Tab-separated table of C-alpha atoms in Angstrom:
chain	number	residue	atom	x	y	z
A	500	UNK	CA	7.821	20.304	-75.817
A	501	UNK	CA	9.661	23.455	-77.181
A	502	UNK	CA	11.130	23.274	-80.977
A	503	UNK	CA	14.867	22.118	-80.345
A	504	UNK	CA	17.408	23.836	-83.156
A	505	UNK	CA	19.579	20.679	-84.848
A	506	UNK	CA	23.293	21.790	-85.358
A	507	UNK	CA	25.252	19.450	-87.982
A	508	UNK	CA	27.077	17.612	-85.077
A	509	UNK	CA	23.364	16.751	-83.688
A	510	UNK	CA	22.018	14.653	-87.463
A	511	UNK	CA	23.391	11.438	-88.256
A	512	UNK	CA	25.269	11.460	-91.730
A	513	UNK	CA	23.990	12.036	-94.727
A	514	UNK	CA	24.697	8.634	-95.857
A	515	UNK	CA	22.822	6.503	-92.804
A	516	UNK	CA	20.942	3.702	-94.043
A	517	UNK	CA	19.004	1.023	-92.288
A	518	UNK	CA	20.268	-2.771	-91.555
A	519	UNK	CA	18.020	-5.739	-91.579
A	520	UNK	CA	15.225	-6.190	-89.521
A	521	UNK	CA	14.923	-8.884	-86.148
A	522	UNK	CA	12.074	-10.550	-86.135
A	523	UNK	CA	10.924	-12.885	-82.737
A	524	UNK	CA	8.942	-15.736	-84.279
A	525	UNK	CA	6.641	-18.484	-83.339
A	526	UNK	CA	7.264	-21.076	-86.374
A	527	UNK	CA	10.869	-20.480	-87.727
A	528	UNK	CA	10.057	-23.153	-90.708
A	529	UNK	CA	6.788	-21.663	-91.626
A	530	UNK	CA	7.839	-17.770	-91.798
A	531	UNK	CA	11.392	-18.765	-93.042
A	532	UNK	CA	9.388	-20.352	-95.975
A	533	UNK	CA	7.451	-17.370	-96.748
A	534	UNK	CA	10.080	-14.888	-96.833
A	535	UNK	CA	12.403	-17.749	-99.075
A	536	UNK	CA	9.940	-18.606	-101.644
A	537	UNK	CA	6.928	-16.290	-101.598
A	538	UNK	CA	8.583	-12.764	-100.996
A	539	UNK	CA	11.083	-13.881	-103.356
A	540	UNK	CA	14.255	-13.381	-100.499
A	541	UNK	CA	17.487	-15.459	-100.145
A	542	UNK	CA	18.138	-17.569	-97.476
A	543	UNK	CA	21.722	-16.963	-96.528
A	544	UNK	CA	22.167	-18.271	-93.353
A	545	UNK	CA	20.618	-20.946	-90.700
A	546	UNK	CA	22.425	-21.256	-87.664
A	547	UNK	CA	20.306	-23.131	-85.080
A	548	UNK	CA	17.219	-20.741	-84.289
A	549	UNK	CA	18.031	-18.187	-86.265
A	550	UNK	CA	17.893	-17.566	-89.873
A	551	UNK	CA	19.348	-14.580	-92.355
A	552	UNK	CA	17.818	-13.684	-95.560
A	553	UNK	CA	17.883	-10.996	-97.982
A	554	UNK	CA	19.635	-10.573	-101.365
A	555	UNK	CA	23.100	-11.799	-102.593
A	556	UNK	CA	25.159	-10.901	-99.372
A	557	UNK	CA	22.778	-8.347	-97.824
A	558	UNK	CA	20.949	-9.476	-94.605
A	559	UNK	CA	17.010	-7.709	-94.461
A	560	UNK	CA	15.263	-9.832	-92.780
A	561	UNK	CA	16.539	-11.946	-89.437
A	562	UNK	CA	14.446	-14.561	-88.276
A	563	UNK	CA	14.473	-15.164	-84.288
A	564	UNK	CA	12.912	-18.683	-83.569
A	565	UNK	CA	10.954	-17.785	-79.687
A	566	UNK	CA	8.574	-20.439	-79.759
A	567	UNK	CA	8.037	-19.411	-75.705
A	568	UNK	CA	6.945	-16.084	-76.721
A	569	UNK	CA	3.018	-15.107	-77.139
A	570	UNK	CA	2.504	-12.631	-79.485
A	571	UNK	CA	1.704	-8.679	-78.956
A	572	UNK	CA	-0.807	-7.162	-76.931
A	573	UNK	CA	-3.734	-5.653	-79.436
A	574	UNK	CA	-3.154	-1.908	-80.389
A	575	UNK	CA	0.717	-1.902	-78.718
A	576	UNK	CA	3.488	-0.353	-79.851
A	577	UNK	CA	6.049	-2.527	-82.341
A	578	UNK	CA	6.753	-3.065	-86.146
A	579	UNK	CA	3.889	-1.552	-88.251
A	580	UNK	CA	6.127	-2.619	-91.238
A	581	UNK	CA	9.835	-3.188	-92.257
A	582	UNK	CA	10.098	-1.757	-96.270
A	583	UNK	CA	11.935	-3.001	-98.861
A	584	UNK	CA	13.282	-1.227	-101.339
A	585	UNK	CA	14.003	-2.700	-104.738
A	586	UNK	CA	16.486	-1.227	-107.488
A	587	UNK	CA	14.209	-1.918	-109.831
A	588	UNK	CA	10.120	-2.025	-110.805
A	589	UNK	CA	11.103	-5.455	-112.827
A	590	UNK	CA	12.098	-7.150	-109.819
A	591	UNK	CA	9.399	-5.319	-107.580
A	592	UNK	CA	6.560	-6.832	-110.016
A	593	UNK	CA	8.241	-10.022	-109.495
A	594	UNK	CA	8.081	-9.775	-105.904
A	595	UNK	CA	4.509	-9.055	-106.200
A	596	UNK	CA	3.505	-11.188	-108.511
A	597	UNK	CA	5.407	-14.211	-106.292
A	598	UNK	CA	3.133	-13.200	-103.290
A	599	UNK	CA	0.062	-12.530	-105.459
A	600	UNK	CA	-0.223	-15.612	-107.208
A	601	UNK	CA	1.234	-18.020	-104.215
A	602	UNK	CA	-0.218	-16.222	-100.693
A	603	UNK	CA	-2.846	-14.177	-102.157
A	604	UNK	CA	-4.531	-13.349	-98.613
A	605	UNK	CA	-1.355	-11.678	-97.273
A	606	UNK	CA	-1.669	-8.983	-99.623
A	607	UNK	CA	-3.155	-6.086	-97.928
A	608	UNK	CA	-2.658	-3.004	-100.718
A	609	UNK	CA	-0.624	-0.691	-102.859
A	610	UNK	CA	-0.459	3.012	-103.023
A	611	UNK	CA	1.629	5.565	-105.369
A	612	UNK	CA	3.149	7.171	-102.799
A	613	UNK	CA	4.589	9.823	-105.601
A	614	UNK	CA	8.170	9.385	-104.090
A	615	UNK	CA	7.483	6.076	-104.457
A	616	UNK	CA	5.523	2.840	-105.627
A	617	UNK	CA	4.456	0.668	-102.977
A	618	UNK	CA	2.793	-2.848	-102.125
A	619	UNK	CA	1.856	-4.208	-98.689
A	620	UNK	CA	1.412	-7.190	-97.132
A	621	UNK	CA	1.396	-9.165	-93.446
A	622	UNK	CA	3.256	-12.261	-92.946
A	623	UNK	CA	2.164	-15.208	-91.581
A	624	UNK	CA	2.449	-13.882	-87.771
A	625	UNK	CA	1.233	-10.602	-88.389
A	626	UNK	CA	4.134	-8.328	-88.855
A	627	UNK	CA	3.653	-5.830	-91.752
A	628	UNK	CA	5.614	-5.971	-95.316
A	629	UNK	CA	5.781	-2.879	-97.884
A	630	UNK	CA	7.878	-3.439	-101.055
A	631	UNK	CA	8.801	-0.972	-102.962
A	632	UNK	CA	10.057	1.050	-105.736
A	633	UNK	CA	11.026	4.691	-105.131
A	634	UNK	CA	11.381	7.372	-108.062
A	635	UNK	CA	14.231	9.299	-108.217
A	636	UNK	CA	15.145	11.784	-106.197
A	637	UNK	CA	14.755	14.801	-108.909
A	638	UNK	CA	11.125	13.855	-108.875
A	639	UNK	CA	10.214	14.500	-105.514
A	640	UNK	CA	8.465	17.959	-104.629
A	641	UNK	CA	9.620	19.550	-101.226
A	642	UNK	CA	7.941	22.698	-99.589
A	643	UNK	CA	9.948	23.789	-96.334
A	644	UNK	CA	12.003	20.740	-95.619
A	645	UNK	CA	8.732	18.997	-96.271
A	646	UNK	CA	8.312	16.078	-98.540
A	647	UNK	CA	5.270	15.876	-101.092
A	648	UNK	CA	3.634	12.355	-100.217
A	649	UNK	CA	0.461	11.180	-100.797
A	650	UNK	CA	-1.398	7.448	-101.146
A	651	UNK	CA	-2.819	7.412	-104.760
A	652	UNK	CA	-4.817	4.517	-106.554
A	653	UNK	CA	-1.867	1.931	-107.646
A	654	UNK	CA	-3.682	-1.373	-109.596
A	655	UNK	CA	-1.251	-3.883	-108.797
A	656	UNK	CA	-2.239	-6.127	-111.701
A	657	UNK	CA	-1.623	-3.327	-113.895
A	658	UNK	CA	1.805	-2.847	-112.125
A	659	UNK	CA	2.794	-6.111	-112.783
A	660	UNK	CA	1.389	-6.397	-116.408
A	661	UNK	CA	3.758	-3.461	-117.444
A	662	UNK	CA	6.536	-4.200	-115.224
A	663	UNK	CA	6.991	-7.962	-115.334
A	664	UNK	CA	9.881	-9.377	-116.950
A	665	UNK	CA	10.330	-12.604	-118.773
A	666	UNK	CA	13.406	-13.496	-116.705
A	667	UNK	CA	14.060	-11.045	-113.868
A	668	UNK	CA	17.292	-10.040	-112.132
A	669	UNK	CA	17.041	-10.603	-108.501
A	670	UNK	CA	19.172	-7.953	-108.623
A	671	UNK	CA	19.978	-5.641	-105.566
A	672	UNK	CA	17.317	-4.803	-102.696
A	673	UNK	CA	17.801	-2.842	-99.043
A	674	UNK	CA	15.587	-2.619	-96.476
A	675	UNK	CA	14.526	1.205	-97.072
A	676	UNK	CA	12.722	2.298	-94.322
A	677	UNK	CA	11.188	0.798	-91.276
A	678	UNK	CA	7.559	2.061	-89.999
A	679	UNK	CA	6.711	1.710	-86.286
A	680	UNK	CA	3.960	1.804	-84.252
A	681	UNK	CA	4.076	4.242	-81.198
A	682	UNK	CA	2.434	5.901	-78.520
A	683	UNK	CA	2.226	9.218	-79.570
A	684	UNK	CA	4.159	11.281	-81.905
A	685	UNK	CA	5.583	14.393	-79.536
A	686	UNK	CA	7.909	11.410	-77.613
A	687	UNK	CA	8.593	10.123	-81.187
A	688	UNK	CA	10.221	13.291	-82.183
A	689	UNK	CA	11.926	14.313	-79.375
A	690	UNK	CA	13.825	10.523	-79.391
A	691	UNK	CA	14.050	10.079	-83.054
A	692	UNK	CA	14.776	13.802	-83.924
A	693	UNK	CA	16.277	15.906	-80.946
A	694	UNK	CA	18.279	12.787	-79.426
A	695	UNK	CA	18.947	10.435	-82.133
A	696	UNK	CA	19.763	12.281	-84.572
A	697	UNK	CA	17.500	11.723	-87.869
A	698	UNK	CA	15.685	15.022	-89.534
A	699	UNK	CA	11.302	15.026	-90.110
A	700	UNK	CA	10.928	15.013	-93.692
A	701	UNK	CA	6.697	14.854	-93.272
A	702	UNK	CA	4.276	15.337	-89.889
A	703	UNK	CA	0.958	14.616	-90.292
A	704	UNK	CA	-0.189	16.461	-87.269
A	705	UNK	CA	-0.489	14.477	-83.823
A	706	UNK	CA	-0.982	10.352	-85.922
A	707	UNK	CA	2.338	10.359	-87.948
A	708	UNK	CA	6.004	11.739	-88.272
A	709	UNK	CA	8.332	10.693	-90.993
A	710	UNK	CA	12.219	10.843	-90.728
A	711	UNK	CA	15.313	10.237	-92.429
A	712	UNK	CA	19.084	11.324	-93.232
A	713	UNK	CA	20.592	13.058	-95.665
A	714	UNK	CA	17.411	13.740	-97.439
A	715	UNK	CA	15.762	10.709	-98.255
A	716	UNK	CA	12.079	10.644	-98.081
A	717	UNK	CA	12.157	8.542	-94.992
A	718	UNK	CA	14.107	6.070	-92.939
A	719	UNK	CA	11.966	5.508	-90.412
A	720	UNK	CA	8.530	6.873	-89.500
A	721	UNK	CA	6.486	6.346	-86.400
A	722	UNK	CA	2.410	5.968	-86.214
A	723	UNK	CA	0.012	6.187	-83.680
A	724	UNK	CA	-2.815	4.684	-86.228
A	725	UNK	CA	-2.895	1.676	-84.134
A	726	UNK	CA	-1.390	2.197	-81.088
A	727	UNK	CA	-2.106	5.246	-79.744
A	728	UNK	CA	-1.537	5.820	-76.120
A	729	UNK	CA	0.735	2.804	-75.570
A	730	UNK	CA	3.134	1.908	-73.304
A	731	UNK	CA	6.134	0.310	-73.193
A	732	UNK	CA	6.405	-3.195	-75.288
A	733	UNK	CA	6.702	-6.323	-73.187
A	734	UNK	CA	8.353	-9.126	-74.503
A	735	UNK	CA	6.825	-10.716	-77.362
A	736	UNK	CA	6.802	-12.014	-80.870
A	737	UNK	CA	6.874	-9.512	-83.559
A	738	UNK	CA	9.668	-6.967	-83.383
A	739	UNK	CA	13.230	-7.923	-82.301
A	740	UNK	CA	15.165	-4.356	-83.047
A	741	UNK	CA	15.923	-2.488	-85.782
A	742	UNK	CA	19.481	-2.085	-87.118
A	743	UNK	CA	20.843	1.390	-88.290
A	744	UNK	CA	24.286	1.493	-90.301
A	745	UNK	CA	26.200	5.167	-90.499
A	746	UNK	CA	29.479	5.848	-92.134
A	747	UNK	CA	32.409	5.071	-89.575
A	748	UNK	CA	32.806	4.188	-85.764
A	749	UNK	CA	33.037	7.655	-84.954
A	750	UNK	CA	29.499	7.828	-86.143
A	751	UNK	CA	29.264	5.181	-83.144
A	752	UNK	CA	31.794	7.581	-80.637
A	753	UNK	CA	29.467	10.817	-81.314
A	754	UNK	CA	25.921	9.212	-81.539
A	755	UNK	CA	26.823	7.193	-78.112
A	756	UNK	CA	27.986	10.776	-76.711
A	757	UNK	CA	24.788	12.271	-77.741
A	758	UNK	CA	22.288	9.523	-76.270
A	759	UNK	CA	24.604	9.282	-73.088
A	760	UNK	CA	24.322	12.876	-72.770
A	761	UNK	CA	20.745	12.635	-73.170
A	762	UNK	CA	20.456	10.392	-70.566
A	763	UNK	CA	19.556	7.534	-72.666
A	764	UNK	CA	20.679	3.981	-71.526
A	765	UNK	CA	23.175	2.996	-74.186
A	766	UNK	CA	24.838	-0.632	-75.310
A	767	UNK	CA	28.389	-0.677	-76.442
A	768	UNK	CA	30.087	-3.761	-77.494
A	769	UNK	CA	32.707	-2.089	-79.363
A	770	UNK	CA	31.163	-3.042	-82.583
A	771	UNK	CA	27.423	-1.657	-81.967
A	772	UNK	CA	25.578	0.888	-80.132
A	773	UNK	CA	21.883	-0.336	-78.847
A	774	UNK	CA	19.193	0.794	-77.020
A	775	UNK	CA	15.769	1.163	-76.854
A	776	UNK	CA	13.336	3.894	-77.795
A	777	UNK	CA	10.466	4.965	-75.205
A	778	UNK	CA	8.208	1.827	-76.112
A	779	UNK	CA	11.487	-0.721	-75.293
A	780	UNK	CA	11.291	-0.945	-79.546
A	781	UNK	CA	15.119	-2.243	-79.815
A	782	UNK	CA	17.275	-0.006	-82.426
A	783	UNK	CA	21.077	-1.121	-82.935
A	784	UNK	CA	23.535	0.982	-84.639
A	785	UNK	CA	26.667	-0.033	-86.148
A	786	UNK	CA	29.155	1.471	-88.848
A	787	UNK	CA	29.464	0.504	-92.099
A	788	UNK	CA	33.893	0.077	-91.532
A	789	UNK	CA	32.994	-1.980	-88.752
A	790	UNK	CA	33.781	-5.986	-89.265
A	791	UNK	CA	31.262	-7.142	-87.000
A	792	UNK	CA	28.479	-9.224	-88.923
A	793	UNK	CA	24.978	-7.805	-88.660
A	794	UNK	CA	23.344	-11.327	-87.979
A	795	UNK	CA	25.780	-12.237	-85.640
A	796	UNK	CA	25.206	-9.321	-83.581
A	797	UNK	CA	21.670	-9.790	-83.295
A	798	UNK	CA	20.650	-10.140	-79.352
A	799	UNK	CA	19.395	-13.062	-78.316
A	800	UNK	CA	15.590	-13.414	-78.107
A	801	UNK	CA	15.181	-13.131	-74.529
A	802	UNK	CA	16.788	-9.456	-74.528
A	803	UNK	CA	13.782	-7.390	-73.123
């Protein structure tokens, strides 16, 4: 597909940030317990099947209960992880340490990203977990629009041991970015970047492409590691959608515009904009001014 030249009315704002992540899920109880008391999140809400945590008031993680659902075709397209970013490497060790010393096998590794400090880890269905810590912005090394990253040796013990507090905060923590798996990367960029909106801050060739707004390392990033060559998702356990929050409605109007003109199928409730990506992934978009409640404006689980 030819390059396509981005114009300022094309990019999101500068100040887009990601919303929680929907999760579809098997055992509500069971993976509402492990985000509560073993990631180290707040449960904020519980309304029949569907629970909200996070931290303080800020929704990251909604649980769908779709105990009629099978889980996800081997090697398809989906989550590959939803990241959470902490304000501090105090409460990150925390975090770690919680999952470390109380689900042990769901940790799955750690890397110094050099934007960032990371840990990763599958829940108790399968979907994919980083936390993380990111550097600031000062330190990061860019070469042609291009971010520096890389996965160096990070000894999580070590992390913890110099990080740890005696009492930590449970201070502030957003989701950061959110990692999918895809089909192939050309489709990813030419939805992600020349219709929706967001700038690639890193490609690593035809396996990985790495997004964001207004400069941040990455939003969102898309990966054919384990998926490559995969349709569209069918409706299963793991991924629900993936919520995007910009400025102001007229974020909404001219985003909306842009995917209608675009010919991309759009959702608008007056509130949010949805629609799906080419693998049916789910990605909602609402504005920060808006007074619609992210939980509340999850689907339902039996949106395809």
């Amino acid at each position: 597909m030819p390059a396509v030249t981005l114009t300022a009315k094309d990019l999101l704002a500068a100040d887009t940030g990601m919303g929680a992540v929907t999760l579809r899920v098997g055992n509500l109880d069971a993976m509402s317990a492990y985000y509560r008391d073993i990631v180290t999140l707040d449960l904020i809400s519980q309304d029949g099947p569907v629970a909200v945590l996070g931290r303080g008031p800020v929704p990251l993680v909604i649980l769908q209960h779709a105990p009629e659902l099978r889980a996800a075709e081997p090697r398809s397209a989906g989550l590959y992880h939803t990241a959470i970013l902490f304000d501090t490497q105090a409460d990150l060790a925390a975090a770690v340490y919680s999952i470390g010393t109380k689900s042990p096998g769901t940790f799955t590794g750690s890397a110094d990203h050099l934007v960032s400090q990371a840990f990763y880890f599958t829940d108790p269905e399968g979907n994919g977990i980083e936390l993380y810590w990111d550097r600031d912005r000062t330190l990061w090394s860019w070469t042609h629009g291009q971010v520096e990253m890389a996965s160096l040796y990070l000894d999580p013990n070590a992390f913890i041991s110099e990080h740890m507090s005696a009492e930590p905060s449970e201070g502030h923590a957003i989701v950061g970015h959110v990692h999918l798996s895809v089909g192939d990367v050309a489709s990813a960029r030419a939805f992600y970047v020349n219709r929706l909106g967001f700038e690639a801050t890193a490609n690593f060739g035809p396996s990985a492409l790495f997004v964001s707004a207004g400069g941040y390392h990455h939003h969102m990033a898309m990966n054919t590691w384990e998926s490559s060559g995969s349709g569209k998702r069918r409706l299963a356990l793991g991924l629900g959608e993936v919520s995007i929050i910009v400025p102001s409605t007229n974020d909404v109007d001219s985003l909306n515009e842009r995917m209608t003109h675009y010919k991309v199928e759009t959702r608008n409730d007056g509130h949010t904009l949805s629609f799906d990506d080419p693998w049916a992934n789910r990605i909602r978009v609402r504005a920060a001014d808006s007074t619609a409640d992210e939980a509340a404006s999850a689907e339902t689980v039996s949106t395809p």
